[in-house]
């Protein structure tokens, strides 16, 4: 089974520039997540999609971050304009949903995009 | 109050030792619980789910205590390859919350 694909692996930009990340989830996974992981911290959920609809974007800084999942498959996350504090690894994950009673579905992460804002 | 709290460690243990991590959660309605392992500069990978009755996978045992709202991970006979950060994940309201992770280093 192919895993969650993300690109690019690394990105270095100057503050105030724009950047976009791409994610292709595991085939058949209806739910897609974008997480931000700052060095030394656990992943923080930015946005959760169910098919092409947004389930939760309460922690997405909407003044500069946007995400979309057209056709319920691939997703892009954009930052415009970037700030120094956006330096982090951006992880995409996907999972089967809804949860089957009695079985806990975890989810699978992509390898992430490491963003450095200078 | 954070949804999930973990002792960040670090835990430095000799090979062959037994080590345990705990993780507390704040939402009593949480339904699913997991332990993830994250190697340096890698993505988190699912280690095991945590079931109410407790579950074991080789040297790893996970337990859930709903009354006290914590989950635990026990690693027996530690190997050098167990060195990593261990993240607990809690799932209330169809959302997944990660702890900050506990760092483990197994020393020869």
mmCIF file of C-alpha atoms in Angstrom:
data_model
loop_
_atom_site.group_PDB
_atom_site.id
_atom_site.type_symbol
_atom_site.label_atom_id
_atom_site.label_comp_id
_atom_site.label_asym_id
_atom_site.label_seq_id
_atom_site.Cartn_x
_atom_site.Cartn_y
_atom_site.Cartn_z
ATOM 1 C CA UNK A 1 0.000 0.000 0.000
ATOM 2 C CA UNK A 2 1.402 3.388 -0.983
ATOM 3 C CA UNK A 3 1.787 5.773 1.924
ATOM 4 C CA UNK A 4 0.888 9.418 2.317
ATOM 5 C CA UNK A 5 2.894 11.453 -0.174
ATOM 6 C CA UNK A 6 4.050 14.969 0.588
ATOM 7 C CA UNK A 7 6.115 17.495 -1.296
ATOM 8 C CA UNK A 8 8.419 19.256 -1.134
ATOM 9 C CA UNK A 9 10.555 17.616 1.572
ATOM 10 C CA UNK A 10 12.353 20.841 2.410
ATOM 11 C CA UNK A 11 11.681 24.494 1.780
ATOM 12 C CA UNK A 12 13.581 27.605 2.781
ATOM 13 C CA UNK A 13 11.929 30.974 2.230
ATOM 14 C CA UNK A 14 12.331 34.500 3.457
ATOM 15 C CA UNK A 15 9.761 36.017 5.797
ATOM 16 C CA UNK A 16 6.811 37.589 4.065
ATOM 17 C CA UNK A 17 7.132 35.211 1.122
ATOM 18 C CA UNK A 18 4.472 32.660 0.227
ATOM 19 C CA UNK A 19 4.780 28.883 0.237
ATOM 20 C CA UNK A 20 2.552 25.923 -0.607
ATOM 21 C CA UNK A 21 2.705 22.282 0.439
ATOM 22 C CA UNK A 22 1.036 19.362 -1.273
ATOM 23 C CA UNK A 23 -0.331 16.104 0.132
ATOM 24 C CA UNK A 24 -1.727 12.984 -1.505
ATOM 25 C CA UNK A 25 -3.378 10.689 1.067
ATOM 26 C CA UNK A 26 -3.618 6.915 1.067
ATOM 27 C CA UNK A 27 -6.159 5.781 -1.494
ATOM 28 C CA UNK A 28 -9.596 5.418 0.038
ATOM 29 C CA UNK A 29 -8.851 7.465 3.144
ATOM 30 C CA UNK A 30 -11.666 9.953 3.503
ATOM 31 C CA UNK A 31 -10.117 11.991 6.309
ATOM 32 C CA UNK A 32 -7.049 14.173 5.814
ATOM 33 C CA UNK A 33 -5.209 16.233 8.405
ATOM 34 C CA UNK A 34 -2.543 18.898 8.333
ATOM 35 C CA UNK A 35 -0.361 19.189 11.419
ATOM 36 C CA UNK A 36 2.339 21.649 12.384
ATOM 37 C CA UNK A 37 5.200 20.289 14.484
ATOM 38 C CA UNK A 38 7.585 22.812 15.957
ATOM 39 C CA UNK A 39 10.921 21.430 17.153
ATOM 40 C CA UNK A 40 10.578 19.827 20.574
ATOM 41 C CA UNK A 41 6.794 19.808 20.541
ATOM 42 C CA UNK A 42 4.094 17.352 19.593
ATOM 43 C CA UNK A 43 2.171 17.806 16.349
ATOM 44 C CA UNK A 44 -0.581 20.427 16.488
ATOM 45 C CA UNK A 45 -3.652 19.984 14.324
ATOM 46 C CA UNK A 46 -4.145 22.819 11.842
ATOM 47 C CA UNK A 47 -7.060 21.522 9.809
ATOM 48 C CA UNK A 48 -9.067 18.343 9.324
ATOM 49 C CA UNK A 49 -10.974 17.455 6.141
ATOM 50 C CA UNK A 50 -13.658 14.821 5.740
ATOM 51 C CA UNK A 51 -13.725 14.202 1.996
ATOM 52 C CA UNK A 52 -13.605 17.770 0.666
ATOM 53 C CA UNK A 53 -15.341 19.406 3.607
ATOM 54 C CA UNK A 54 -13.639 21.041 6.586
ATOM 55 C CA UNK A 55 -14.351 19.321 9.904
ATOM 56 C CA UNK A 56 -12.102 21.400 12.146
ATOM 57 C CA UNK A 57 -9.945 24.422 11.390
ATOM 58 C CA UNK A 58 -10.121 26.041 14.802
ATOM 59 C CA UNK A 59 -6.335 26.188 15.204
ATOM 60 C CA UNK A 60 -5.553 27.349 11.685
ATOM 61 C CA UNK A 61 -4.229 30.957 11.651
ATOM 62 C CA UNK A 62 -6.641 32.009 8.967
ATOM 63 C CA UNK A 63 -5.089 35.415 8.433
ATOM 64 C CA UNK A 64 -2.112 33.734 6.774
ATOM 65 C CA UNK A 65 -2.832 30.011 6.387
ATOM 66 C CA UNK A 66 -5.268 28.441 3.960
ATOM 67 C CA UNK A 67 -5.938 24.883 2.886
ATOM 68 C CA UNK A 68 -8.115 23.160 0.375
ATOM 69 C CA UNK A 69 -8.958 19.640 -0.646
ATOM 70 C CA UNK A 70 -10.550 19.738 -4.038
ATOM 71 C CA UNK A 71 -12.370 16.575 -5.127
ATOM 72 C CA UNK A 72 -11.737 15.017 -1.720
ATOM 73 C CA UNK A 73 -8.319 13.599 -2.572
ATOM 74 C CA UNK A 74 -5.174 15.770 -2.758
ATOM 75 C CA UNK A 75 -4.768 18.738 -0.501
ATOM 76 C CA UNK A 76 -2.662 21.882 -0.462
ATOM 77 C CA UNK A 77 -1.688 24.035 2.501
ATOM 78 C CA UNK A 78 -0.576 27.591 1.848
ATOM 79 C CA UNK A 79 1.111 30.206 4.001
ATOM 80 C CA UNK A 80 0.964 33.804 2.861
ATOM 81 C CA UNK A 81 2.877 35.739 4.110
ATOM 82 C CA UNK A 82 5.229 33.552 6.146
ATOM 83 C CA UNK A 83 6.613 34.563 9.521
ATOM 84 C CA UNK A 84 9.726 33.356 11.315
ATOM 85 C CA UNK A 85 7.597 31.433 13.820
ATOM 86 C CA UNK A 86 6.129 29.345 10.985
ATOM 87 C CA UNK A 87 9.403 27.414 10.806
ATOM 88 C CA UNK A 88 8.325 23.858 11.522
ATOM 89 C CA UNK A 89 7.625 20.495 9.975
ATOM 90 C CA UNK A 90 4.229 20.348 8.272
ATOM 91 C CA UNK A 91 2.821 16.847 8.433
ATOM 92 C CA UNK A 92 -0.063 15.495 6.443
ATOM 93 C CA UNK A 93 -1.921 12.428 7.674
ATOM 94 C CA UNK A 94 -4.882 10.415 6.467
ATOM 95 C CA UNK A 95 -7.178 7.863 8.025
ATOM 96 C CA UNK A 96 -10.243 5.730 7.454
ATOM 97 C CA UNK A 97 -13.332 7.272 8.965
ATOM 98 C CA UNK A 98 -15.847 6.936 10.501
ATOM 99 C CA UNK A 99 -14.449 4.832 13.261
ATOM 100 C CA UNK A 100 -15.687 1.295 13.335
ATOM 101 C CA UNK A 101 -17.102 0.437 16.734
ATOM 102 C CA UNK A 102 -14.676 -1.587 18.774
ATOM 103 C CA UNK A 103 -11.649 -0.834 16.618
ATOM 104 C CA UNK A 104 -9.358 2.110 16.978
ATOM 105 C CA UNK A 105 -8.104 3.500 13.706
ATOM 106 C CA UNK A 106 -4.858 5.344 13.964
ATOM 107 C CA UNK A 107 -3.677 7.286 11.034
ATOM 108 C CA UNK A 108 -0.657 7.362 8.776
ATOM 109 C CA UNK A 109 1.614 10.348 8.409
ATOM 110 C CA UNK A 110 3.539 11.479 5.380
ATOM 111 C CA UNK A 111 7.223 12.233 5.779
ATOM 112 C CA UNK A 112 6.505 15.929 6.170
ATOM 113 C CA UNK A 113 7.762 19.178 4.728
ATOM 114 C CA UNK A 114 10.430 20.937 6.758
ATOM 115 C CA UNK A 115 9.936 24.681 6.390
ATOM 116 C CA UNK A 116 12.581 27.178 7.398
ATOM 117 C CA UNK A 117 11.670 30.854 7.330
ATOM 118 C CA UNK A 118 14.664 33.193 7.424
ATOM 119 C CA UNK B 1 -5.774 22.929 30.535
ATOM 120 C CA UNK B 2 -4.100 20.953 27.755
ATOM 121 C CA UNK B 3 -5.997 18.071 26.198
ATOM 122 C CA UNK B 4 -3.032 15.757 26.632
ATOM 123 C CA UNK B 5 -0.046 15.999 28.943
ATOM 124 C CA UNK B 6 3.120 13.958 28.981
ATOM 125 C CA UNK B 7 6.354 14.042 30.930
ATOM 126 C CA UNK B 8 8.870 15.116 28.274
ATOM 127 C CA UNK B 9 11.726 13.247 29.958
ATOM 128 C CA UNK B 10 14.348 12.553 28.855
ATOM 129 C CA UNK B 11 14.449 8.984 30.072
ATOM 130 C CA UNK B 12 17.916 7.453 29.844
ATOM 131 C CA UNK B 13 17.869 3.739 30.631
ATOM 132 C CA UNK B 14 20.342 0.873 30.205
ATOM 133 C CA UNK B 15 19.739 -1.924 27.744
ATOM 134 C CA UNK B 16 17.461 -4.562 29.174
ATOM 135 C CA UNK B 17 15.692 -2.197 31.561
ATOM 136 C CA UNK B 18 11.956 -1.781 31.869
ATOM 137 C CA UNK B 19 10.611 1.719 31.380
ATOM 138 C CA UNK B 20 7.104 3.153 31.652
ATOM 139 C CA UNK B 21 5.555 6.339 30.314
ATOM 140 C CA UNK B 22 2.304 7.902 31.403
ATOM 141 C CA UNK B 23 0.063 10.334 29.657
ATOM 142 C CA UNK B 24 -2.951 12.131 31.134
ATOM 143 C CA UNK B 25 -5.912 13.500 29.228
ATOM 144 C CA UNK B 26 -8.525 16.049 30.184
ATOM 145 C CA UNK B 27 -11.614 15.068 28.197
ATOM 146 C CA UNK B 28 -13.456 12.169 29.800
ATOM 147 C CA UNK B 29 -15.412 11.641 26.577
ATOM 148 C CA UNK B 30 -12.262 10.593 24.723
ATOM 149 C CA UNK B 31 -12.838 7.384 22.841
ATOM 150 C CA UNK B 32 -9.636 6.334 21.130
ATOM 151 C CA UNK B 33 -6.095 6.256 22.398
ATOM 152 C CA UNK B 34 -2.827 5.537 20.684
ATOM 153 C CA UNK B 35 0.906 5.512 21.191
ATOM 154 C CA UNK B 36 3.066 6.779 18.358
ATOM 155 C CA UNK B 37 6.822 6.545 17.992
ATOM 156 C CA UNK B 38 8.829 9.323 16.366
ATOM 157 C CA UNK B 39 12.464 8.942 15.430
ATOM 158 C CA UNK B 40 14.668 11.998 15.076
ATOM 159 C CA UNK B 41 13.715 14.022 11.999
ATOM 160 C CA UNK B 42 11.118 11.450 10.955
ATOM 161 C CA UNK B 43 7.336 11.426 10.950
ATOM 162 C CA UNK B 44 5.379 9.825 13.814
ATOM 163 C CA UNK B 45 4.459 6.186 13.249
ATOM 164 C CA UNK B 46 1.707 4.249 14.958
ATOM 165 C CA UNK B 47 3.146 1.987 17.623
ATOM 166 C CA UNK B 48 -0.061 0.608 19.055
ATOM 167 C CA UNK B 49 -3.656 1.386 19.841
ATOM 168 C CA UNK B 50 -4.742 1.333 23.465
ATOM 169 C CA UNK B 51 -7.806 -0.672 24.394
ATOM 170 C CA UNK B 52 -9.826 -0.535 27.585
ATOM 171 C CA UNK B 53 -8.789 -4.039 28.549
ATOM 172 C CA UNK B 54 -5.114 -3.302 28.008
ATOM 173 C CA UNK B 55 -3.115 -4.805 25.203
ATOM 174 C CA UNK B 56 0.311 -6.210 24.599
ATOM 175 C CA UNK B 57 2.514 -6.419 21.539
ATOM 176 C CA UNK B 58 5.741 -8.240 22.218
ATOM 177 C CA UNK B 59 7.769 -6.173 24.676
ATOM 178 C CA UNK B 60 5.247 -3.346 24.652
ATOM 179 C CA UNK B 61 2.183 -3.137 26.895
ATOM 180 C CA UNK B 62 -0.377 -0.351 26.762
ATOM 181 C CA UNK B 63 -3.000 0.309 29.390
ATOM 182 C CA UNK B 64 -5.904 2.680 29.796
ATOM 183 C CA UNK B 65 -7.271 3.928 33.099
ATOM 184 C CA UNK B 66 -10.500 5.772 32.381
ATOM 185 C CA UNK B 67 -11.235 6.571 36.026
ATOM 186 C CA UNK B 68 -7.946 8.448 36.408
ATOM 187 C CA UNK B 69 -7.844 9.517 32.764
ATOM 188 C CA UNK B 70 -4.414 8.293 31.862
ATOM 189 C CA UNK B 71 -2.796 5.880 29.473
ATOM 190 C CA UNK B 72 0.514 4.160 29.935
ATOM 191 C CA UNK B 73 3.134 2.435 27.842
ATOM 192 C CA UNK B 74 5.476 -0.151 29.325
ATOM 193 C CA UNK B 75 8.567 -1.284 27.451
ATOM 194 C CA UNK B 76 10.302 -4.390 28.765
ATOM 195 C CA UNK B 77 13.834 -5.529 27.961
ATOM 196 C CA UNK B 78 14.721 -2.214 26.302
ATOM 197 C CA UNK B 79 16.759 -2.352 23.104
ATOM 198 C CA UNK B 80 19.029 0.312 21.658
ATOM 199 C CA UNK B 81 16.582 0.549 18.761
ATOM 200 C CA UNK B 82 13.823 1.660 21.160
ATOM 201 C CA UNK B 83 15.512 5.068 21.448
ATOM 202 C CA UNK B 84 12.952 7.555 20.127
ATOM 203 C CA UNK B 85 10.265 9.973 21.225
ATOM 204 C CA UNK B 86 6.978 8.384 22.256
ATOM 205 C CA UNK B 87 3.823 10.405 21.661
ATOM 206 C CA UNK B 88 0.456 9.658 23.166
ATOM 207 C CA UNK B 89 -2.628 10.541 21.173
ATOM 208 C CA UNK B 90 -6.141 11.032 22.465
ATOM 209 C CA UNK B 91 -9.274 11.280 20.374
ATOM 210 C CA UNK B 92 -12.195 13.269 21.771
ATOM 211 C CA UNK B 93 -14.896 14.681 19.515
ATOM 212 C CA UNK B 94 -13.494 13.202 16.275
ATOM 213 C CA UNK B 95 -10.251 15.114 16.782
ATOM 214 C CA UNK B 96 -6.808 13.784 17.552
ATOM 215 C CA UNK B 97 -4.620 15.514 20.106
ATOM 216 C CA UNK B 98 -0.949 14.736 20.572
ATOM 217 C CA UNK B 99 1.096 15.009 23.698
ATOM 218 C CA UNK B 100 4.457 16.737 23.487
ATOM 219 C CA UNK B 101 6.238 13.387 23.525
ATOM 220 C CA UNK B 102 8.554 11.585 25.931
ATOM 221 C CA UNK B 103 12.154 11.151 24.867
ATOM 222 C CA UNK B 104 13.755 7.757 25.518
ATOM 223 C CA UNK B 105 17.437 6.924 25.099
ATOM 224 C CA UNK B 106 18.549 3.361 25.695
ATOM 225 C CA UNK B 107 22.202 3.228 26.679
ATOM 226 C CA UNK B 108 24.516 0.280 25.910
#
